[in-house]
XYZ file of C-alpha atoms in Angstrom:
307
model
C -54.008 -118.415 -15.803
C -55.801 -119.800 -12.681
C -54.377 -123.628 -13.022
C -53.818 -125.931 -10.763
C -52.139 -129.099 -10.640
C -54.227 -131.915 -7.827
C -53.474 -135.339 -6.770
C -56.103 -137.782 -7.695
C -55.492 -140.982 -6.729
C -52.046 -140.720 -6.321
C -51.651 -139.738 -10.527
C -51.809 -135.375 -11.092
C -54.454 -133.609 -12.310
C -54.529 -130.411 -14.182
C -57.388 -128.418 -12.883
C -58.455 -125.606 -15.133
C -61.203 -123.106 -14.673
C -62.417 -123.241 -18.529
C -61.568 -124.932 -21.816
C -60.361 -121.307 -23.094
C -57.057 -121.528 -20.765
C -56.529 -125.101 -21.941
C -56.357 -123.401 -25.465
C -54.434 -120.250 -24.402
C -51.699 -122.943 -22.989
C -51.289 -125.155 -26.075
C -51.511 -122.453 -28.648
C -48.554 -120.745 -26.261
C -46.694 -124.088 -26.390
C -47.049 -124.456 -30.198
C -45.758 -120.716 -30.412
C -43.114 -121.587 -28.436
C -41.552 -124.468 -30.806
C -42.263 -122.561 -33.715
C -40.567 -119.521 -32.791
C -37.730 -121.123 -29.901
C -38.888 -118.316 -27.896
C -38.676 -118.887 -24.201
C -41.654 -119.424 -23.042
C -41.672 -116.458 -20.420
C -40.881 -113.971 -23.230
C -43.449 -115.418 -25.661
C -46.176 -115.216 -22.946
C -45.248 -111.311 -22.288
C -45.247 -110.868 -26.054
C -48.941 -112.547 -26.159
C -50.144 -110.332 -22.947
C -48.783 -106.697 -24.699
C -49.992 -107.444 -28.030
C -53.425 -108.675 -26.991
C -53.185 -105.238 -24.280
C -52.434 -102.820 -27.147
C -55.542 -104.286 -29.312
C -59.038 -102.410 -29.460
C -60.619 -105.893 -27.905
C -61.168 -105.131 -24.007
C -60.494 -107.579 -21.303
C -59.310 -110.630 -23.651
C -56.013 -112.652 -23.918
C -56.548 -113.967 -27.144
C -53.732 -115.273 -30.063
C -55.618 -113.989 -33.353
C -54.526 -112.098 -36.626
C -52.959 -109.027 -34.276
C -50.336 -111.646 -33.013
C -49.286 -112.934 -35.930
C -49.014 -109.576 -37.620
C -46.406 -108.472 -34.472
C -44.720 -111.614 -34.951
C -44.081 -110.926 -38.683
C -42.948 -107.323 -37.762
C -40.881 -108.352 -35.212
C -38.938 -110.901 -36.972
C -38.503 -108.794 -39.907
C -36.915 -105.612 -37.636
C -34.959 -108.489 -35.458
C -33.241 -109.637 -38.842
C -32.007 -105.948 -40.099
C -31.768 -104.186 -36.823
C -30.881 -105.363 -33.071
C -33.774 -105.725 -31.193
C -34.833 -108.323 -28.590
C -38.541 -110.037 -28.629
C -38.818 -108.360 -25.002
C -37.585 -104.923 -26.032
C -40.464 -105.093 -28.643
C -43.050 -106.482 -26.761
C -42.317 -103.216 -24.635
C -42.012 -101.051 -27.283
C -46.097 -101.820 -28.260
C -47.279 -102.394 -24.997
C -45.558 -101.478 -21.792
C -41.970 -102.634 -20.221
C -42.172 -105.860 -18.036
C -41.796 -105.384 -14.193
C -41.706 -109.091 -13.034
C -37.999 -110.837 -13.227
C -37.315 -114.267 -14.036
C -35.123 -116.211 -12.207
C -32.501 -114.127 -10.905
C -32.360 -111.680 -14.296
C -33.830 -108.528 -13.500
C -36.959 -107.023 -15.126
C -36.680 -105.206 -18.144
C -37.953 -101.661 -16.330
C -35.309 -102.491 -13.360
C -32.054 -102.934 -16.582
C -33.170 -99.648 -18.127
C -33.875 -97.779 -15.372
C -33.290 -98.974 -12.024
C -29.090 -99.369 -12.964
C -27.245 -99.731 -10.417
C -24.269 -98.158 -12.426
C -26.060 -95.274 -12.667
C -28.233 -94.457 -9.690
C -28.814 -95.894 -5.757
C -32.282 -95.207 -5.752
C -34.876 -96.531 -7.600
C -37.196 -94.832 -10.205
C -40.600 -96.144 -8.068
C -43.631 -96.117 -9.429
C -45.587 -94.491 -7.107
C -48.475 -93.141 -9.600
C -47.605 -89.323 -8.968
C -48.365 -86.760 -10.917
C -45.175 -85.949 -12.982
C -44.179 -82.413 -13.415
C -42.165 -82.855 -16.441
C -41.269 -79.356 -16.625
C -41.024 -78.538 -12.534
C -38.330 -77.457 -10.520
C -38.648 -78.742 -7.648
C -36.268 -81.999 -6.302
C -38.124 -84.629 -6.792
C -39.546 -84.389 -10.458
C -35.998 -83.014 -11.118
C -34.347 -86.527 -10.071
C -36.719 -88.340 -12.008
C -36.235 -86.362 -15.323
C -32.089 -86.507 -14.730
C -32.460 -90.450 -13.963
C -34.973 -90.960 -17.665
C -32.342 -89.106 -19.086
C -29.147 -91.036 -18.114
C -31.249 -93.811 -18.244
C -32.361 -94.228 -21.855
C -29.077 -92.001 -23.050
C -30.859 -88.854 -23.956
C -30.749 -85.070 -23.245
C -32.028 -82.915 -21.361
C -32.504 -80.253 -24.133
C -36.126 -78.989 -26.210
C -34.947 -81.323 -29.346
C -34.603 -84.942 -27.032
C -36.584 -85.019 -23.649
C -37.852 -82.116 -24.261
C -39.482 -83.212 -27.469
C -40.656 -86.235 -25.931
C -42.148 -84.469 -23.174
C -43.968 -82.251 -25.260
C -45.600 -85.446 -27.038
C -46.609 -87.095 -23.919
C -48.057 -83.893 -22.539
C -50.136 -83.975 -25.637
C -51.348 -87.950 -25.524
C -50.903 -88.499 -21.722
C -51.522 -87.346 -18.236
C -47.912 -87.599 -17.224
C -47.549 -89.378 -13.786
C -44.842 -91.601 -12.673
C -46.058 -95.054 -13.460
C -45.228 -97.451 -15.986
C -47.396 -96.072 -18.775
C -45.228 -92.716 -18.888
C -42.042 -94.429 -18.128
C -42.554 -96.752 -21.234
C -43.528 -94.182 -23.710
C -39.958 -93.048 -22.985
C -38.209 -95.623 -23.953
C -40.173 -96.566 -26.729
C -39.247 -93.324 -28.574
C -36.158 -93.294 -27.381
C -35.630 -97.071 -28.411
C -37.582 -96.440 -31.674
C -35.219 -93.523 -32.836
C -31.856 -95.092 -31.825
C -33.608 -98.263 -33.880
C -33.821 -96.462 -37.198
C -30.796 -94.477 -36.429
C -32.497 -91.174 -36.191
C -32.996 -88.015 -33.813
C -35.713 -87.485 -31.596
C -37.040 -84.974 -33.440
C -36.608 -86.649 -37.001
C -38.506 -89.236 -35.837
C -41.463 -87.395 -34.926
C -40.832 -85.299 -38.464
C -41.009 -88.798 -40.482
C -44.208 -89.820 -38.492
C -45.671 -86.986 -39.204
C -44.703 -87.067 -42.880
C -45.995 -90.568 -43.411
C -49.322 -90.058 -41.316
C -49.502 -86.677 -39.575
C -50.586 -86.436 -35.741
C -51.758 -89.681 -36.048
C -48.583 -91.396 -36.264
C -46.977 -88.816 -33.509
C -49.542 -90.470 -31.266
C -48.928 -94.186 -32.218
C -45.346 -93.400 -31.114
C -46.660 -91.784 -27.983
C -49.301 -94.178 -27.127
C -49.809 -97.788 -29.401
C -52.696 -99.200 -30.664
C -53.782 -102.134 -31.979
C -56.884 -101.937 -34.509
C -59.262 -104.449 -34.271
C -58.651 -107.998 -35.203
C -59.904 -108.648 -38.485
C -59.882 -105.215 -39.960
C -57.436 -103.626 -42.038
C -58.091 -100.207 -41.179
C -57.112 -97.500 -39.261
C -53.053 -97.525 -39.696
C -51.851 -98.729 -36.279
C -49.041 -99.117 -34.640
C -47.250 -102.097 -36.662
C -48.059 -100.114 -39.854
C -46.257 -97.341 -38.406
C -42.912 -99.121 -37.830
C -43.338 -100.949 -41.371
C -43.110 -97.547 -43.076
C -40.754 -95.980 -40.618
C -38.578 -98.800 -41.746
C -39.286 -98.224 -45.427
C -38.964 -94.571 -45.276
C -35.656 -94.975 -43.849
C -34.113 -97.343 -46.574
C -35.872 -95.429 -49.067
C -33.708 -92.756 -47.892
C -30.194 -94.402 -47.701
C -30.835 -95.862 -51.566
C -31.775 -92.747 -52.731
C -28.904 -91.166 -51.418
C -31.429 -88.882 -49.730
C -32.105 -87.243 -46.461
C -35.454 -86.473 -44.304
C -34.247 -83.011 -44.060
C -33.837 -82.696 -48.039
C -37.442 -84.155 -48.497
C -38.929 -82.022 -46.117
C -37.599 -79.050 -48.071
C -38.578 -80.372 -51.288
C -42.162 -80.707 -50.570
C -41.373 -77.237 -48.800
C -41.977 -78.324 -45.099
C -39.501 -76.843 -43.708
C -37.813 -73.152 -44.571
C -35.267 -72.886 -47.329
C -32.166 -70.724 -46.291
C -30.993 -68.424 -48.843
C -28.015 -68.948 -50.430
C -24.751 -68.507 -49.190
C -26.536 -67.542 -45.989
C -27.364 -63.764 -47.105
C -30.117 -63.965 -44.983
C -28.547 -64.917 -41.636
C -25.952 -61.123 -42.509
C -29.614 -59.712 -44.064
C -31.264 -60.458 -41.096
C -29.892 -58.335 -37.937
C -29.816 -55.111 -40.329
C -33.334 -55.981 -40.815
C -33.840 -56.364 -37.157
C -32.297 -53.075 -36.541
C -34.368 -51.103 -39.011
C -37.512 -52.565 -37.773
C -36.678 -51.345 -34.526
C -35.521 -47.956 -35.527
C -39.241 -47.321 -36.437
C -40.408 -47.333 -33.144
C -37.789 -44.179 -32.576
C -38.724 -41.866 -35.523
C -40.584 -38.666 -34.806
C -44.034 -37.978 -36.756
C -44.061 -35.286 -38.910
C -46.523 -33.382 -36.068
C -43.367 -33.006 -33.526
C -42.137 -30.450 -35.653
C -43.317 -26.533 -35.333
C -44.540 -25.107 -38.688
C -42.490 -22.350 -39.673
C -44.047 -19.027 -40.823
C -43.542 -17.734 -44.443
C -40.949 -15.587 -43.241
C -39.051 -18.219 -41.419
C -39.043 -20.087 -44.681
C -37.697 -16.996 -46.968
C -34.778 -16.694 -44.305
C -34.116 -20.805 -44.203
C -33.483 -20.636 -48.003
C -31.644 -18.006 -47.722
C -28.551 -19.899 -45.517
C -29.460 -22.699 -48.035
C -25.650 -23.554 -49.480
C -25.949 -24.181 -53.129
């Protein structure tokens, strides 16, 4: 924040560049008691909210951080979720440590349980779908890392997103639009993949991308859905579903989203005889790679005609 504290004649003396930092402090400190956050997690909050909203340049406390203080408390009461895991989950993870704890990035994935090198963050390019060693490391280590695998339906999936929303590259951008859809399904107890199906139900590629990439809209506007309306409905979509009695997949069929199978799975035995005669096509002979017989031939054919 750019303050310092001076001795003037022999009492201290708060130096501060403006009068807005002198705000920023007490309105941190009021936060603070209200919410008996520590005060290093409440100032991260404050920093990823204010980085996710549509105002540039500006570490402000308006409408935006009350709304992600709502949200938060309401997911921290009917799920498990730290104020640090969601101030990552709408901005970026944290890379400075306090005291001797380790930075969030370093606990998820810089274990050293799991690996003895460290996922850097060089800025690379990140071939997500390369062969070679290096990218290959990387992909194995945000797999172990955030408990997901390797397959089309989990990293895959993810990939596929962040290909779509991001230039992938390994820096802390890409690395914490990981775990926030990793963190984000495991959250609401779903699948990779049902979790982008139930964004895209509620708000189509729209939603996909808030998952990908957060946003905050502008403070004072209630419009476009962003990122804190997105969890909201995830949230109700998902009890919605357990009072009902209901599934994602069973909606999705209903409103005819997905393909119906055919009952008692006819069509999975229907299908390879279908398969089979398609391909037997490409074998027939046209009528043309026969010789035409003479009238004669034909009188003598139907005479060896069995009847």
């Amino acid at each position: 924040m750019g303050i310092d504290i001076k001795d003037k004649d022999t009492a201290p003396v708060i130096d501060f560049v403006n009068v807005e930092q002198l705000d920023r402090l007490q309105r941190i400190i009021r936060l603070q008691r209200w919410t008996n956050i520590p005060y290093t997690e409440i100032k991260t909050f404050v920093h990823c909210v204010a980085s996710a909203g549509a105002e540039v340049n500006t570490f402000t406390i308006n409408d935006n951080t009350l709304r992600a203080l709502g949200v938060y408390r309401y997911l921290s009461q009917r799920y498990t979720v730290s104020v640090e895991e969601f101030s990552a989950m709408v901005h970026h993870l944290s890379v400075h440590r306090v005291g001797q704890a380790p930075a969030l990035y370093d606990r998820v994935y810089n274990s050293d349980r799991l690996f003895n090198d460290a996922l850097t963050l060089d800025g690379s390019l990140f071939k997500l779908d390369a062969r070679d060693d290096s990218d290959l490391i990387a992909v194995h280590k945000v797999c172990a890392s955030l408990g997901v695998l390797n397959t089309p339906t989990s990293f895959g999936a993810m990939s596929q997103r962040i290909q779509q929303y991001l230039t992938p590259k390994k820096d802390l951008a890409t690395f914490s639009s990981f775990y926030r859809q990793a963190r984000l399904a495991r959250l609401f107890g779903l699948s990779v993949l049902d979790m982008y199906q139930l964004a895209e139900l509620l708000g189509g590629t729209d939603y996909i991308k808030q998952l990908v990439s957060p946003s905050l809209r502008a403070s004072g506007s209630n419009a476009p859905a962003d990122f804190l309306d997105v969890l909201m409905q995830m949230d109700w979509a998902v009890q919605w579903f357990s009072d009902a009695g209901t599934s994602l997949q069973t909606v999705r069929r209903q409103l005819l989203l997905d393909a119906v199978e055919a009952e008692n799975g006819a069509h999975a035995y229907l299908q390879p005889f279908i398969e089979h005669l398609s391909a037997l096509e490409t074998y027939a002979l046209p009528d043309e790679s026969f010789p035409t017989l003479s009238q004669g031939e034909e009188e003598e054919l139907k005479k060896t005609e069995i009847h």
